[in-house]
Coordinates of C-alpha atoms in Angstrom, one line a residue:
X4 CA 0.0 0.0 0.0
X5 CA 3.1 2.2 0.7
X6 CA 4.5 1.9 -2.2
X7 CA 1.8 2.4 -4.0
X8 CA 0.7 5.5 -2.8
X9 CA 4.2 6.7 -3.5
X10 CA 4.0 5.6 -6.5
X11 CA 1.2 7.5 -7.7
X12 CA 1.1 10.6 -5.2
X13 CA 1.5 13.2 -8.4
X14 CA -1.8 11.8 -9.3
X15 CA -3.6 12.6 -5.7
X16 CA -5.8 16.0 -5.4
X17 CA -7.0 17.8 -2.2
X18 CA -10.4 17.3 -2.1
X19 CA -11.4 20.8 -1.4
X20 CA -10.5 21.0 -5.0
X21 CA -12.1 17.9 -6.2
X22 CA -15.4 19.7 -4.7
X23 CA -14.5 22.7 -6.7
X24 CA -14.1 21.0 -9.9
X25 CA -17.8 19.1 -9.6
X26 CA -19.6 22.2 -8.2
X27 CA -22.1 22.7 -10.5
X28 CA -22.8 19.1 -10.8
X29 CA -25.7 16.6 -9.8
X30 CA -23.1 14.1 -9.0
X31 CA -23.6 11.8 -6.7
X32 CA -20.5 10.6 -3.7
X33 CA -21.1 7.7 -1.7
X34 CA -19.1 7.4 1.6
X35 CA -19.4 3.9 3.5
X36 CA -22.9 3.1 2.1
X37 CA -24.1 6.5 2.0
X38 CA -24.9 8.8 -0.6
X39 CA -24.3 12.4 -0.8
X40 CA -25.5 14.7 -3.4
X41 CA -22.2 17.0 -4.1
X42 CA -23.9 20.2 -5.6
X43 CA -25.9 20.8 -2.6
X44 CA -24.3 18.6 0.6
X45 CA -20.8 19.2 0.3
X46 CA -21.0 20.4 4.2
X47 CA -22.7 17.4 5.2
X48 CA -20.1 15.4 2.9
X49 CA -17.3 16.7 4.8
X50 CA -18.8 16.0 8.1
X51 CA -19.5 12.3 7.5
X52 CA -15.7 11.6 6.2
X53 CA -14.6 13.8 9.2
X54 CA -16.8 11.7 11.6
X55 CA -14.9 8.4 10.7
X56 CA -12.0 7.1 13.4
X57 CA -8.9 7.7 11.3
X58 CA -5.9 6.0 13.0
X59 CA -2.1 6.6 11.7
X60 CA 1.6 6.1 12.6
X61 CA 1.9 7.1 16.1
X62 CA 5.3 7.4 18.3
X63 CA 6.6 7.4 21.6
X64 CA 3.8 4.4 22.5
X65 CA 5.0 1.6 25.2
X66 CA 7.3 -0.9 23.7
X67 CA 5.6 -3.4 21.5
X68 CA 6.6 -6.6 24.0
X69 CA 8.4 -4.7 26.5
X70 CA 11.8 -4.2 23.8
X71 CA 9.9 -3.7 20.3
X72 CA 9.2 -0.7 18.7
X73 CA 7.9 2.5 20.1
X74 CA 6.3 3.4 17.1
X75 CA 4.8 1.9 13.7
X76 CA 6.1 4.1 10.9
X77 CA 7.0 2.6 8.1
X78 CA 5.6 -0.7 9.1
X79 CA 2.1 -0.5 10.5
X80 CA 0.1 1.4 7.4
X81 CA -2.4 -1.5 6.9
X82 CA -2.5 -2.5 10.3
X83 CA -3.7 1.3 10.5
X84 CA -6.3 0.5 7.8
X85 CA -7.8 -2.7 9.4
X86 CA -8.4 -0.8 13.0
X87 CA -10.0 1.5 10.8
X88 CA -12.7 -0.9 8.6
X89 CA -13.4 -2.5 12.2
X90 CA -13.8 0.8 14.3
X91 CA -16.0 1.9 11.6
X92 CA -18.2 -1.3 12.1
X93 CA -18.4 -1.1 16.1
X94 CA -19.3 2.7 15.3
X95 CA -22.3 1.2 13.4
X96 CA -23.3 -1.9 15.8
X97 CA -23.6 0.9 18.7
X98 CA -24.2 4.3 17.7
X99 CA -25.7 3.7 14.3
X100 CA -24.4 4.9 10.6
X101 CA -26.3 8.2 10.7
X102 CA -24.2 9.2 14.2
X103 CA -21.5 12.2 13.2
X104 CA -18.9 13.5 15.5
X105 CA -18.3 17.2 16.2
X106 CA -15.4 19.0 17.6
X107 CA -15.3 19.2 21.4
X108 CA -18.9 18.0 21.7
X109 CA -19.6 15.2 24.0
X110 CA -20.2 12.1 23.2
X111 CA -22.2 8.8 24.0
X112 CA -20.0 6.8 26.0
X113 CA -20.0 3.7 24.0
X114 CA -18.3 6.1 21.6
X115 CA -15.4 6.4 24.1
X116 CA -15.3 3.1 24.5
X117 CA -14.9 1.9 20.8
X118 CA -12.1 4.3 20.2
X119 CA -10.2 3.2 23.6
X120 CA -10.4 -0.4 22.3
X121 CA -7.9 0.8 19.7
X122 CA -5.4 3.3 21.7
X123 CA -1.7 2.1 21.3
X124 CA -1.7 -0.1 24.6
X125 CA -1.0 -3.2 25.1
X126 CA -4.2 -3.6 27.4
X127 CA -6.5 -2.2 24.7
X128 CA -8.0 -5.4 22.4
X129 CA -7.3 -4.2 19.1
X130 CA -4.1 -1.9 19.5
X131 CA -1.3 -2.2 16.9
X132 CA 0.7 -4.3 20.2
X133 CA -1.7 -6.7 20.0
X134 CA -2.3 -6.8 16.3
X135 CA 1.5 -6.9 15.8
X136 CA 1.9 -10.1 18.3
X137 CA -0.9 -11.7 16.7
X138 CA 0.8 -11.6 13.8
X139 CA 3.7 -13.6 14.7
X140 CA 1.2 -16.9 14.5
X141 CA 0.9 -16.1 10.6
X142 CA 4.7 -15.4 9.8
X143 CA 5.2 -11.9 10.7
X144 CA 8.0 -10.5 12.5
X145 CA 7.0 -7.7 15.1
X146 CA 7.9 -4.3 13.0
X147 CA 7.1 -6.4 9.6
X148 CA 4.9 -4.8 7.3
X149 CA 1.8 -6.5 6.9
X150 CA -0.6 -7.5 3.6
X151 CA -4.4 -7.4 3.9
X152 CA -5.0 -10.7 4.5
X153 CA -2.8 -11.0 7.5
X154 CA -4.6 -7.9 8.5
X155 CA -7.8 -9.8 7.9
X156 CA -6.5 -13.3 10.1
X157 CA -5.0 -11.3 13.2
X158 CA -8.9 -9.3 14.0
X159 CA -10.4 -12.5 13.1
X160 CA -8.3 -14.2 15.8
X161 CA -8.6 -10.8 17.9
X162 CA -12.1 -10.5 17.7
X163 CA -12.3 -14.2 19.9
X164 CA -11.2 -11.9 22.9
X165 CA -13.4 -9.0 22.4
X166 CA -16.7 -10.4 24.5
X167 CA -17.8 -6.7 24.3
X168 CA -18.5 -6.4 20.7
X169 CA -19.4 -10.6 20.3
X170 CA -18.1 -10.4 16.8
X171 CA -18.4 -12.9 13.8
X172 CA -15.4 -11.8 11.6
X173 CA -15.6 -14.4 8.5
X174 CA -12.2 -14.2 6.1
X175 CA -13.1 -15.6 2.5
X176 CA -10.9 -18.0 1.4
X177 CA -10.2 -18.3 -2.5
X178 CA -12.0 -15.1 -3.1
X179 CA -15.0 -17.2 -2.0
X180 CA -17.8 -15.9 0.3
X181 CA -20.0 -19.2 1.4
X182 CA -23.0 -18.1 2.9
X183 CA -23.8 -21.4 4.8
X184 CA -20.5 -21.1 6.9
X185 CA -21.1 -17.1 7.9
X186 CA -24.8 -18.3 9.0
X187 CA -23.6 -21.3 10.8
X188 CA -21.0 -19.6 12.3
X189 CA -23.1 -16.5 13.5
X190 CA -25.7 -18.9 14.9
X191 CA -22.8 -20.5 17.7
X192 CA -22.6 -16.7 19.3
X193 CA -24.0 -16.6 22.8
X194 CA -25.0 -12.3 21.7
X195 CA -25.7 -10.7 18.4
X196 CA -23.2 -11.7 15.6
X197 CA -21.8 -9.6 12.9
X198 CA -19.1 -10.1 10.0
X199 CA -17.1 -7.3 10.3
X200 CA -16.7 -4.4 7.8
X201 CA -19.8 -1.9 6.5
X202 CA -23.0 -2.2 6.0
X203 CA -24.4 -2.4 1.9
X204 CA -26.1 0.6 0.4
X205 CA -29.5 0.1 -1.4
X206 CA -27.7 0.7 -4.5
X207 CA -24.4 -0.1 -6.2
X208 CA -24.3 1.1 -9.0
X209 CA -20.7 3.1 -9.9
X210 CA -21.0 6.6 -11.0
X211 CA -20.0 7.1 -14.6
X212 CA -18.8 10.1 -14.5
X213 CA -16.0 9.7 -11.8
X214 CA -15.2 6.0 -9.9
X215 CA -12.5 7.7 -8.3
X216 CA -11.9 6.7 -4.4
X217 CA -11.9 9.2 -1.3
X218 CA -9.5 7.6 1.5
X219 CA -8.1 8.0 4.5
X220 CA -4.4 8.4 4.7
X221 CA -2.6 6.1 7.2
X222 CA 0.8 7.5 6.4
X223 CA 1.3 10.3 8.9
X224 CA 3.1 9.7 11.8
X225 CA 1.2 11.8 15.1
X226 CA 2.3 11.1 19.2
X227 CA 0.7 8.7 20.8
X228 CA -2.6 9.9 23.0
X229 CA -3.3 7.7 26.3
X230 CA -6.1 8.3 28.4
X231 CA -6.4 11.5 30.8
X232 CA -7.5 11.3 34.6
X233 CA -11.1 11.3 34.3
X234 CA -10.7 7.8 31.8
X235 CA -11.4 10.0 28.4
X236 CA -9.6 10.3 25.4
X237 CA -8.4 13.0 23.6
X238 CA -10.0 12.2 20.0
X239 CA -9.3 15.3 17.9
X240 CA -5.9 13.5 16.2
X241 CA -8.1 10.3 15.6
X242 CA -10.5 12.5 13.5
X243 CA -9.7 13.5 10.1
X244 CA -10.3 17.4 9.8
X245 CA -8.0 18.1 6.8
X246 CA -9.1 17.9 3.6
X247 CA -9.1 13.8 2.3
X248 CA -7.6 12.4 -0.4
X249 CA -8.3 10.9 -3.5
X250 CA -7.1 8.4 -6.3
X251 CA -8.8 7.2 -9.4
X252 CA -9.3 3.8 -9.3
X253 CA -7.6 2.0 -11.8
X254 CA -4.0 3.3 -10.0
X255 CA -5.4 0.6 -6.6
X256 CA -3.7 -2.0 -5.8
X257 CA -4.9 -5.0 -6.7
X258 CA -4.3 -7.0 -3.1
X259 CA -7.3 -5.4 -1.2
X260 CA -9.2 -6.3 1.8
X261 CA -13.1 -5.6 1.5
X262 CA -15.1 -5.4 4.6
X263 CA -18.8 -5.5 5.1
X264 CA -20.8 -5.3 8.4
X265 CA -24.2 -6.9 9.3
X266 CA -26.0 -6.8 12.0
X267 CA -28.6 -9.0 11.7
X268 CA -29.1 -11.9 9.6
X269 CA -31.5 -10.3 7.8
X270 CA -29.1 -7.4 6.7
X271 CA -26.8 -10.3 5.6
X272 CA -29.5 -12.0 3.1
X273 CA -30.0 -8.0 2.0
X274 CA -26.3 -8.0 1.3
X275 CA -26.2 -11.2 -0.4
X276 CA -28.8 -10.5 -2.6
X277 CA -27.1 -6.8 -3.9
X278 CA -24.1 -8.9 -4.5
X279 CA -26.1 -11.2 -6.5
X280 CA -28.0 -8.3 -8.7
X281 CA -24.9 -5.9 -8.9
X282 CA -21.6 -7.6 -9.1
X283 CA -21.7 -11.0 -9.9
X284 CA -23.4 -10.2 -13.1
X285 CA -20.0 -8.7 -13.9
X286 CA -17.4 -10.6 -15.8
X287 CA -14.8 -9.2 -14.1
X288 CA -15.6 -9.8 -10.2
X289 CA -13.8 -9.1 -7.0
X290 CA -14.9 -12.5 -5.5
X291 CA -18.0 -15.1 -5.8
X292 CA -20.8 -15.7 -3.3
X293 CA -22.0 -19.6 -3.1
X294 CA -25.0 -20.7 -1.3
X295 CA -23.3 -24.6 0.0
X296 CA -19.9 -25.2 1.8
X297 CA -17.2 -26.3 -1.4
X298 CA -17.2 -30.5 -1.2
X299 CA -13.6 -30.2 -1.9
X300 CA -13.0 -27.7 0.4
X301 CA -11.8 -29.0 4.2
X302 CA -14.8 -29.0 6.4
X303 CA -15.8 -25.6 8.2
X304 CA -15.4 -25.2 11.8
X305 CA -16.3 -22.4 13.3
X306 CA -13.5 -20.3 15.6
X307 CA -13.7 -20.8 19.0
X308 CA -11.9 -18.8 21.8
X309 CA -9.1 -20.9 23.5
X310 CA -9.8 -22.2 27.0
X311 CA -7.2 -19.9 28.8
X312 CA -7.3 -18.1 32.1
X313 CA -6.4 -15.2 32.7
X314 CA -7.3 -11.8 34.3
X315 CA -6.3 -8.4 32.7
X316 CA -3.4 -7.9 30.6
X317 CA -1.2 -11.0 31.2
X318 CA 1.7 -12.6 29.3
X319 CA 0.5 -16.6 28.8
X320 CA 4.0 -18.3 29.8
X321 CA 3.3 -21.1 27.3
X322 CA 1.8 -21.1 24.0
X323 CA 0.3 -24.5 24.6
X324 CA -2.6 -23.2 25.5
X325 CA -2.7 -21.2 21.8
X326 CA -2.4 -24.2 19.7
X327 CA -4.8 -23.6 16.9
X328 CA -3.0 -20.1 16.5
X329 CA 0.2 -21.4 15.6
X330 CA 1.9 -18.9 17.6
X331 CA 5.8 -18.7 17.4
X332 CA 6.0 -16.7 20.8
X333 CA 4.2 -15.6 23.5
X334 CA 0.6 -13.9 23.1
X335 CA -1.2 -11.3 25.7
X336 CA -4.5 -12.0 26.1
X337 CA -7.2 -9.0 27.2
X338 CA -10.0 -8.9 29.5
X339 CA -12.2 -6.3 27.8

């Protein structure tokens, strides 16, 4: 992802000028689902891409393992991205899609919650500590650079910790999304189960005008925040209030991760059936969507959370216990 944003950063514009350029247009710009109408709600366009939790390269953060890094530039980028795609879908399971975030105005608590689950501490369930030892169980060195699939495998395994949230987090394999496994494997929750990602607009159809992509930039490197006295958190660096960016679409790189959330089941057969109208009728297709577990394929079990106890923030002294995570070394598991 690095790379290629350096590779193409000629070809990124401010957006302030991208909102210039379309003015006087009835174009339409969709952000996570929803749609905004660019002639006459570029205010309330700003304020939804502010409103996302954008996390970045931070420094001067406790040592990832006690003697690891103090900071993730260079290295953490898509881990950055992934605590981003899942914030965004714990910002939808409590406060809604239609929530927005405002400067210095207070907030529902479960808001403040979400974004300390994420806060560069070894204690917090999806901080880039435990993201980084996580990934050491699928070959990556702490202070490696991670792909999107690894990002994808480490919150899957993650998420089996996070009894808050009680998420489903289902990871295609093949490019292949089987609908009988996500339902089966929603149905062993004890709470509500979700796959993780956003939620599917009521329409998907590209405008063809522009298929250009707004994003949030990982690549800026800001101090690390911690929680204050009274258990609150600074948010203002985990909001976005410069202008995004933008990059036309055929310049992405081709190893992605896409994320969808549901809440209910019936939001998931929703989902399903967009898929089916909108993008598998295409001949060139990002993935396929099958009704029946593959025959060929091993048989599906669903994840379960290891049988380990533990209170807080502990070091597990033997990875025994963390078989079916292949785990080279030893993993901190949270009490959230």
């Amino acid at each position: 992802m690095e790379s290629v944003l350096s590779k193409y950063e000629n070809q990124i514009t401010i957006f302030t000028d991208y909102l210039e350029e379309y003015s006087d247009t009835d174009e339409l710009v969709w952000i996570l689902g929803k749609q905004h109408l660019l002639k006459t709600e570029k205010s309330k366009l700003l304020s939804d891409i502010s409103a996302r939790l954008w996390f970045t390269y931070r420094r001067k953060f406790s040592p990832i393992g006690g003697t690891g890094p103090s900071s993730d530039a260079g290295w953490g980028c898509m881990l950055r991205c992934g605590q981003m795609m899942l914030a965004q879908a714990l910002i939808c399971r409590h406060l809604g899609r239609d929530w927005n975030w405002e400067k210095q105005k207070e907030q529902p608590k479960e808001y403040q919650r979400i974004l300390q689950c994420f806060l560069d501490r070894k204690d917090c369930c999806y901080s880039i500590h435990q993201m980084a030892q996580m990934g050491v169980g699928e070959g990556k060195s702490i202070g490696e650079w991670f792909g999107p699939n690894t990002v994808a495998q480490v919150l899957k395994k993650l998420a089996l910790f996070d009894e808050w949230n009680s998420l489903a987090v289902y990871v295609s394999m093949d490019n292949t999304v089987v609908i009988e496994d996500i339902k089966k494997m929603c149905c062993v929750l004890p709470l509500s189960a979700d796959t993780a990602g956003e939620s599917p607009p009521d329409s998907l159809t590209a405008s063809s005008q522009s298929n250009e992509l707004i994003f949030l930039d990982p690549h800026t490197t800001q101090t690390f925040v911690d929680t204050e006295e009274n258990g609150m958190v600074d948010d203002q660096t985990f909001h976005c209030l410069q202008s995004p960016q933008r990059m036309n679409i055929l310049n992405l790189d081709p190893s992605v991760a896409l994320g969808f959330f549901c809440k209910e089941e019936k939001d998931f057969d929703n989902w399903c059936s967009l898929v089916q109208k909108e993008i598998l009728k295409e001949n060139l297709r990002m993935f396929e969507l099958v009704q029946k577990h593959p025959s060929h394929w091993p048989p599906f079990v669903p994840p379960t959370k290891p049988e380990v106890t533990t209170t807080g923030a502990e070091f597990i002294d033997s990875t025994e216990q963390l078989e079916e995570f292949d785990l080279e070394e030893d993993f901190e598991i949270l009490s959230v």
